[in-house]
Coordinates of C-alpha atoms and ligand atoms in Angstrom, one line a residue:
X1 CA 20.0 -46.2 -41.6
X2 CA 18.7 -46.7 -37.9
X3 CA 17.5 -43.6 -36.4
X4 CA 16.5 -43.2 -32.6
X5 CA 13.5 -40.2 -31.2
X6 CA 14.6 -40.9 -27.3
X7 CA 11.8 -38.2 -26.2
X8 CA 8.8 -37.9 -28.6
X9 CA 5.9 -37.4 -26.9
X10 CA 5.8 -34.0 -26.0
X11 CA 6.9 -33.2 -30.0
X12 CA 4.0 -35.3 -31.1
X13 CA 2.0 -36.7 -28.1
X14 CA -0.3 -38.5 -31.3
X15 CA -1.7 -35.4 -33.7
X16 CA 1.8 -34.9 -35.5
X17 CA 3.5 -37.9 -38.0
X18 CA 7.0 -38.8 -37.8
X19 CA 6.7 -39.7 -41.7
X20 CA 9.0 -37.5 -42.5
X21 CA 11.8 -38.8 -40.4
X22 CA 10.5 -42.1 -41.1
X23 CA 11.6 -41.8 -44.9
X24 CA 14.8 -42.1 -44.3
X25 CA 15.5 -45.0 -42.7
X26 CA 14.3 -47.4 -39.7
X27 CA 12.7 -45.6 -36.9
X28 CA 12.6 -46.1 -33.5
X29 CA 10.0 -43.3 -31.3
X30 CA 10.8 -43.9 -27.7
X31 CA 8.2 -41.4 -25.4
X32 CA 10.6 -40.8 -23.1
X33 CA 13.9 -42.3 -22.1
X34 CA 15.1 -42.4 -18.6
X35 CA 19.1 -41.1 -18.4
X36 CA 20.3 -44.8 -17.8
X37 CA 18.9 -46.0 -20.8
X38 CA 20.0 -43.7 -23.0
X39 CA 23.5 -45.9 -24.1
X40 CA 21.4 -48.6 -24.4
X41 CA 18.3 -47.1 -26.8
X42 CA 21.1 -45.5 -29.3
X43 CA 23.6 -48.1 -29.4
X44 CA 24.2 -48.8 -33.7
X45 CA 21.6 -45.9 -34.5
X46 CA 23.2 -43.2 -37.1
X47 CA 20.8 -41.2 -35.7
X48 CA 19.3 -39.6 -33.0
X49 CA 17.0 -37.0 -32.1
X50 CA 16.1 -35.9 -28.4
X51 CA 14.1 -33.1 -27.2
X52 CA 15.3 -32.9 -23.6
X53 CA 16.9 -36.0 -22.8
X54 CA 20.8 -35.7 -22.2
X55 CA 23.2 -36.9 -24.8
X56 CA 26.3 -37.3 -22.4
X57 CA 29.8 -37.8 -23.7
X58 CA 30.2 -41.2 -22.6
X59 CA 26.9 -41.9 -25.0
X60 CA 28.7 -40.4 -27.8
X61 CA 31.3 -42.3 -27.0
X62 CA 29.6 -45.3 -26.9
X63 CA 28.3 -45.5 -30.2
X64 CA 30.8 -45.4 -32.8
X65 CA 28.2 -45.1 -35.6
X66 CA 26.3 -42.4 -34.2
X67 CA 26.5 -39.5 -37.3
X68 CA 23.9 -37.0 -36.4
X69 CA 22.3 -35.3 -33.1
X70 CA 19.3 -33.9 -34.1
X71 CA 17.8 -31.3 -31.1
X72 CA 13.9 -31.1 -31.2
X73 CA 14.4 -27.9 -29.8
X74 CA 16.1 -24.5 -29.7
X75 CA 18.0 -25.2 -26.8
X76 CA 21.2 -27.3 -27.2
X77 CA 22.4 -27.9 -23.8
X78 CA 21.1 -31.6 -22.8
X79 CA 24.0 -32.6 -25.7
X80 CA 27.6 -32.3 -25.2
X81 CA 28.1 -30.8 -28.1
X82 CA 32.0 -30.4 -27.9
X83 CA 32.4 -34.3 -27.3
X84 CA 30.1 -34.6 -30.4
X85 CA 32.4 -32.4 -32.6
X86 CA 35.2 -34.8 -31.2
X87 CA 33.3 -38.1 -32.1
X88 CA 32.8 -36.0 -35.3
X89 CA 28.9 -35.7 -34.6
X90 CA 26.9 -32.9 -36.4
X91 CA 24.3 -31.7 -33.5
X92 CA 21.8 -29.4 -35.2
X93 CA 19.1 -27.7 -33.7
X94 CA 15.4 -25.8 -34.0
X95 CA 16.3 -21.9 -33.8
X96 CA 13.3 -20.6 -34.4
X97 CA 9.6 -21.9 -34.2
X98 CA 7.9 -20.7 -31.3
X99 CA 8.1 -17.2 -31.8
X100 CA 4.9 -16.2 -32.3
X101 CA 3.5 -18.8 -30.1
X102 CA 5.7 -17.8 -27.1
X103 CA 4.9 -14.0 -27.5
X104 CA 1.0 -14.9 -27.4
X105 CA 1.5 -16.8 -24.4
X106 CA 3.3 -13.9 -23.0
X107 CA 0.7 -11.8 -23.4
X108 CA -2.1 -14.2 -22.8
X109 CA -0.3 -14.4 -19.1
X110 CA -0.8 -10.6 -18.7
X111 CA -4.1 -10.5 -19.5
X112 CA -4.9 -13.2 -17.0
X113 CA -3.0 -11.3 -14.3
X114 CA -5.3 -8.0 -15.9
X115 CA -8.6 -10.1 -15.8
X116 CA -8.6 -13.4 -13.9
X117 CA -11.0 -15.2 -16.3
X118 CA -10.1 -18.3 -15.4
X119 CA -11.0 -17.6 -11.9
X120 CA -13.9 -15.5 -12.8
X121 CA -15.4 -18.1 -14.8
X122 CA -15.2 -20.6 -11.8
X123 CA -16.5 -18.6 -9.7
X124 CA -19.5 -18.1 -11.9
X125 CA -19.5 -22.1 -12.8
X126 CA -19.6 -22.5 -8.5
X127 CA -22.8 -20.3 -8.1
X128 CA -21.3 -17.1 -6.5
X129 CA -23.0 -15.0 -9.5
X130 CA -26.3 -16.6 -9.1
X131 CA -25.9 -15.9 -5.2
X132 CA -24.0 -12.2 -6.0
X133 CA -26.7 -9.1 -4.8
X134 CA -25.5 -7.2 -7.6
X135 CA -25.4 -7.7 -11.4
X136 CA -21.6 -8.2 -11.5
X137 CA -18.7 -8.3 -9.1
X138 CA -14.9 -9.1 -9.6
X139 CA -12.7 -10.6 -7.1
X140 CA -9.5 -8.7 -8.2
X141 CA -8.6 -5.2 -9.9
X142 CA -9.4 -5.0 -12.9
X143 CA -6.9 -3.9 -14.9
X144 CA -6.2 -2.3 -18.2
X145 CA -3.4 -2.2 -20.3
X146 CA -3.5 0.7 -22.9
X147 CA -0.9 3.9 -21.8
X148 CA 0.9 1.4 -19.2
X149 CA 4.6 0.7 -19.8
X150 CA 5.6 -3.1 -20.4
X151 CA 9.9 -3.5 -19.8
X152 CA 11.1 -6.3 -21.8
X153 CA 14.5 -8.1 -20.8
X154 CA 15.8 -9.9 -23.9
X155 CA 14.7 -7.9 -27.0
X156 CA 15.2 -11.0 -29.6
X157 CA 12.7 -12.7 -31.6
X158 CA 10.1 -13.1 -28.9
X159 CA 10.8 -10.1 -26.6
X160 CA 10.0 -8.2 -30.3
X161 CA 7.4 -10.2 -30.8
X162 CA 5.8 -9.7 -28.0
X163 CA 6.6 -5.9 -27.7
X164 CA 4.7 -5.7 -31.3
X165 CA 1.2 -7.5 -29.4
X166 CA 1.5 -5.2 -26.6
X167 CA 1.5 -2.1 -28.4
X168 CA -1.5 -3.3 -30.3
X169 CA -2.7 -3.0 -26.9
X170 CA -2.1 0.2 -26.6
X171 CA 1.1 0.0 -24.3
X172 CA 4.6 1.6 -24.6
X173 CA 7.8 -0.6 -24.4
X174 CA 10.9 0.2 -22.7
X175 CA 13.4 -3.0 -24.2
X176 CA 16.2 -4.0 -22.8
X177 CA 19.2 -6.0 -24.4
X178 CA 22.7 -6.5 -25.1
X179 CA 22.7 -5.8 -28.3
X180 CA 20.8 -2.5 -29.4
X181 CA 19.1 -2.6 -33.5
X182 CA 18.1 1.3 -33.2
X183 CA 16.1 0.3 -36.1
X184 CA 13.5 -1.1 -33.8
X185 CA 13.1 2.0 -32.0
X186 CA 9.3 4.0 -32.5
X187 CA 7.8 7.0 -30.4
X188 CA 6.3 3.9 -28.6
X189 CA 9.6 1.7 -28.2
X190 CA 12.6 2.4 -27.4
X191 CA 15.9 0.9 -25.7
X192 CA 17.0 1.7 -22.0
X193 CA 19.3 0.4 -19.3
X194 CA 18.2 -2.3 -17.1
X195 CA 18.2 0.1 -14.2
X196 CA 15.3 2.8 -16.0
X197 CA 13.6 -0.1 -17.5
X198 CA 13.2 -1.6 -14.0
X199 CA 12.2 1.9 -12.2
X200 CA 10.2 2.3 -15.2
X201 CA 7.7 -0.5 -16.2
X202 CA 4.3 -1.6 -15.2
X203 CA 4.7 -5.3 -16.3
X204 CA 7.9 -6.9 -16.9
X205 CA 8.4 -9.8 -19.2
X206 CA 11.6 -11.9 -19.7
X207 CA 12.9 -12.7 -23.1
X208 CA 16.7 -13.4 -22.7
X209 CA 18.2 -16.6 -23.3
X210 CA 19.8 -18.0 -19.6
X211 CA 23.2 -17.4 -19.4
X212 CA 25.7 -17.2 -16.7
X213 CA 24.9 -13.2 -16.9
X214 CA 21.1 -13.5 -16.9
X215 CA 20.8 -16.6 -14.3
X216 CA 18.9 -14.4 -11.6
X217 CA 18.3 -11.5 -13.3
X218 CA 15.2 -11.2 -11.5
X219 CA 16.3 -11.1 -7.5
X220 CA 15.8 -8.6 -4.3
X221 CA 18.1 -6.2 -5.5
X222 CA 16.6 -5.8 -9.0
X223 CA 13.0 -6.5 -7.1
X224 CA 13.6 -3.8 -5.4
X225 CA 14.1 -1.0 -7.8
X226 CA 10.6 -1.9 -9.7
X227 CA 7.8 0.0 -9.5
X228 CA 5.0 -0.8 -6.5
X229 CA 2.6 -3.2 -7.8
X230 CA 4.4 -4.3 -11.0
X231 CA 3.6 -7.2 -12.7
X232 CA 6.5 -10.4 -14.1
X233 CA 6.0 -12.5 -16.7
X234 CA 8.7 -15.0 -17.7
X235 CA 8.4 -17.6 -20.6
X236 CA 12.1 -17.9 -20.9
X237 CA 13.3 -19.6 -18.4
X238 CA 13.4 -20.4 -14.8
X239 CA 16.6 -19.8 -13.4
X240 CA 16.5 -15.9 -14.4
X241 CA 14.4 -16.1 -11.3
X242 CA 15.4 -16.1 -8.0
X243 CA 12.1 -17.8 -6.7
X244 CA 12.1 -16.9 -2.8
X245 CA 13.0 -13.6 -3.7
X246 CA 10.0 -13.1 -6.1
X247 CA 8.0 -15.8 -3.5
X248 CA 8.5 -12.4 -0.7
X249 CA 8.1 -9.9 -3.0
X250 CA 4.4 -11.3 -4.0
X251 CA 3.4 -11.7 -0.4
X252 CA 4.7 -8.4 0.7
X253 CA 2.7 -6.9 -2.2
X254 CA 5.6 -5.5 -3.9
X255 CA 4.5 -7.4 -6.9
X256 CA 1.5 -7.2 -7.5
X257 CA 1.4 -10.6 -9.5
X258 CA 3.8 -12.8 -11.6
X259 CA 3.4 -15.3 -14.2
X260 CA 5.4 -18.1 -14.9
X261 CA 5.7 -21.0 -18.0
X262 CA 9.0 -22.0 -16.6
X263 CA 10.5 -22.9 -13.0
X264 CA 14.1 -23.6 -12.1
X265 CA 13.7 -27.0 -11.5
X266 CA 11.2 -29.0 -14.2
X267 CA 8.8 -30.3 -13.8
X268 CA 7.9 -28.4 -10.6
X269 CA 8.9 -29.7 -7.3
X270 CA 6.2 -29.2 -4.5
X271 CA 8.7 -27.5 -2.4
X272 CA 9.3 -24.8 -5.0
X273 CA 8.6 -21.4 -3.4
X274 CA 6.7 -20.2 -6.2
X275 CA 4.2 -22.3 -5.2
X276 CA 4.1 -20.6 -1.5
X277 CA 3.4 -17.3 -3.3
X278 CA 0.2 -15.1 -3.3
X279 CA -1.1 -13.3 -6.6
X280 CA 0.8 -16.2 -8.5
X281 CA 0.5 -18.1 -11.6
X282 CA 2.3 -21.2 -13.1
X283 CA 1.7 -23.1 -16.3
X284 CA 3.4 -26.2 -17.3
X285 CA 6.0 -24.8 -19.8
X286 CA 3.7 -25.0 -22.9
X287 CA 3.9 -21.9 -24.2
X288 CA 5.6 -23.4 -26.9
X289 CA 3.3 -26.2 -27.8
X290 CA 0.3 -25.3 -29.7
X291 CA 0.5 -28.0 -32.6
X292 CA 0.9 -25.4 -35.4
X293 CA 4.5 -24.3 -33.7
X294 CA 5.1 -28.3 -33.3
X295 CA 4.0 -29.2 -36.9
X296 CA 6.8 -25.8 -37.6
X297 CA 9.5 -27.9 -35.3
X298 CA 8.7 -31.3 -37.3
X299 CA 9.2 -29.7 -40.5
X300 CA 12.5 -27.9 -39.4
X301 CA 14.0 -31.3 -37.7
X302 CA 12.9 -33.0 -41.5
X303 CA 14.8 -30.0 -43.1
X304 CA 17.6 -30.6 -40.8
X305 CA 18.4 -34.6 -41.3
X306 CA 17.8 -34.2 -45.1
X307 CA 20.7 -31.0 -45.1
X308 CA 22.7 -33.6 -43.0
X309 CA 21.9 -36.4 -45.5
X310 CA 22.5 -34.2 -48.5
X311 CA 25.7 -33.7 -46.9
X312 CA 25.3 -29.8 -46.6
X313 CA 24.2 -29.5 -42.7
X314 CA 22.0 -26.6 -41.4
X315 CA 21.6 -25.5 -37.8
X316 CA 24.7 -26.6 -36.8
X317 CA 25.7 -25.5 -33.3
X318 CA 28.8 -27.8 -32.9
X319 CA 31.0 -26.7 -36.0
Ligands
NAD1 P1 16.6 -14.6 -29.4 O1 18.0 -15.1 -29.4 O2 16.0 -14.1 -30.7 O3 16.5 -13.4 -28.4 C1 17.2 -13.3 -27.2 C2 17.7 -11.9 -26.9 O4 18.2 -11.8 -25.6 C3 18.7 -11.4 -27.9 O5 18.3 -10.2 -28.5 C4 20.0 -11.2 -27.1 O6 20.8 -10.2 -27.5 C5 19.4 -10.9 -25.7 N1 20.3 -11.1 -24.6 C6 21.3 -12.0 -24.5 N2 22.0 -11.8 -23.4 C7 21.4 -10.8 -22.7 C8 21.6 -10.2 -21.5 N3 22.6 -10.6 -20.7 N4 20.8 -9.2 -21.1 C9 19.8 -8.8 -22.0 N5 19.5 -9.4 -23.1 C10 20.3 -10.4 -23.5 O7 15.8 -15.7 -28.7 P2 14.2 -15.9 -28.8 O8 13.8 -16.8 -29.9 O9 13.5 -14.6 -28.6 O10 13.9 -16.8 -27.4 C11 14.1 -16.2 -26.2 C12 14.1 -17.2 -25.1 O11 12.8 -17.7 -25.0 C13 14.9 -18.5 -25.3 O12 16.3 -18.3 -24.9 C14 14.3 -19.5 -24.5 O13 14.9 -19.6 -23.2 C15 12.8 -19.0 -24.4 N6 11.8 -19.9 -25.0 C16 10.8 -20.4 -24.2 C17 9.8 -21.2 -24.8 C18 8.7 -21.8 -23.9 O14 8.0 -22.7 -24.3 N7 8.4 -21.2 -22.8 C19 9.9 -21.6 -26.1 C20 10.9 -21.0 -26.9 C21 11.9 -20.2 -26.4

């Protein structure tokens, strides 16, 4: 059986194996597979796995012995998953593996917006302590985080997750979602609309998948009705952003300060606004990566081609 990784390297950049793929049959690892290439790179594989390299139709199409898509991540949407259910192509994915992972990120954000230790330590690092008249100084508010309100938008796995961390921290949770599981509600947690969560929260993080309803979530209209000097986090994804909007709203001092693992466009263009904004942070979508949440994804994608194999599929989004 001739299986095809078209993206591997941010999967396994070298501290992961691929043994477990490798087992069933003869593997190809590509790093990374520019668009044009992909027709050419799968042609008589049975199998394919891509991480965020698009599977078009016309590459399903091309390949009449293709048998099984596997996703090396939760989201699906580089695969056209209804032309794979035509070709009679199983396309399973990775739901869950980052949880844990994403919601320490999340809150690892916050606290830098709280504490600036990265900066702080730099400026140590550049002299400014040595050369400082008193015995400490700090170059932003402190800020901390116990008896403040965090909003969540998107209160899934992660947005719980995450909501669970913060009130370890002492803070309350106002979640909001589309689905309410009253079960989840505490003296410390509990669900409102959009609107009250907005009006409502000190810091703000994003949770909800991007859909058609959630694509801008975060613009001047919904800016508007936050609290003075609130804090965003979003580890979702980009587009729930309207960047210029949250761009003005850090330079007017609205927002006191945003961070970001995800921007509309990846990577990051240099004319993205974000990147024009004061009091802002951006990481290079890795809040998914530490190896143990990889290792989690690996093991998962193994489960997933020996279900396919065993002729009982799992995470199957295309049925
Ligand atoms: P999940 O499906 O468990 O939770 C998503 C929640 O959003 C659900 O409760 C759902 O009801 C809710 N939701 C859907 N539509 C909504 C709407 N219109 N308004 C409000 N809530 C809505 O997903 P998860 O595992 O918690 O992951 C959340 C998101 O995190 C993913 O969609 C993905 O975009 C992102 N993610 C990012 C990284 C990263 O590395 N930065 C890694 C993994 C996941």
């Amino acid at each position: 059986m001739k299986i095809v990784i078209l993206d591997g390297y941010t999967e396994n950049p070298g501290d992961l194996s691929w043994e477990g793929i490798e087992k069933f049959g003869d593997l190809t690892v590509y790093d990374r597979t520019p668009e044009d290439k992909v027709i050419e790179r799968i042609s008589g594989a049975e199998i394919v796995f891509t991480n965020k390299t698009p599977v078009s139709k016309a590459a399903i199409e091309s390949n009449p012995k293709l048998q099984f898509i596997g996703v090396l991540a939760t989201g699906y949407n580089i695969v056209n998953v209804a032309a794979a259910k035509e070709a009679g192509v199983v396309v399973s994915n990775i739901p869950t593996y980052g949880t844990d992972a994403v919601a320490q990120y999340a809150m690892a954000l916050l606290l830098e917006m709280c504490h600036h230790v990265g900066e702080h330590s730099d400026c140590v690092k550049a002299g400014e302590w040595t050369n400082n008249k008193d015995w400490c100084f700090w170059n932003h508010p402190l800020i901390e985080l116990a008896g403040k309100t965090l909003g969540v938008i998107g209160f899934g796995r992660i947005g719980q997750r995450t909501a669970e961390i913060a009130m370890a921290f002492g803070m309350n949770i106002l979640a909001y979602d589309e689905y309410q599981n009253k079960a989840l509600e505490s003296d410390r947690c509990r669900y409102v609309s959009l609107d009250e969560l907005l009006a409502n929260s000190d810091a703000i993080s994003l949770h909800c998948p991007l859909f058609p309803s959630t694509e801008g979530i975060i613009n001047k209209d919904t800016i508007a009705k936050m609290k003075d000097g609130v804090m965003i986090i979003n580890t979702s994804r980009g587009p729930l952003i309207v960047e210029a909007d949250l761009r003005d709203a850090l330079n007017s001092g609205k927002v006191a300060g945003a961070a970001v693992d995800v921007v509309s466009t990846e990577p990051i263009k240099m004319d993205n606004p974000l990147l024009q904004a004061k009091n802002m942070i951006i990481t290079p979508h890795i809040a998914w990566a530490p190896k143990e949440s990889r290792k989690r994804l690996m093991d998962i994608a193994v489960e997933n081609l020996q279900a396919f194999v065993n002729g009982s599929p799992e995470n199957v989004v295309n049925k």
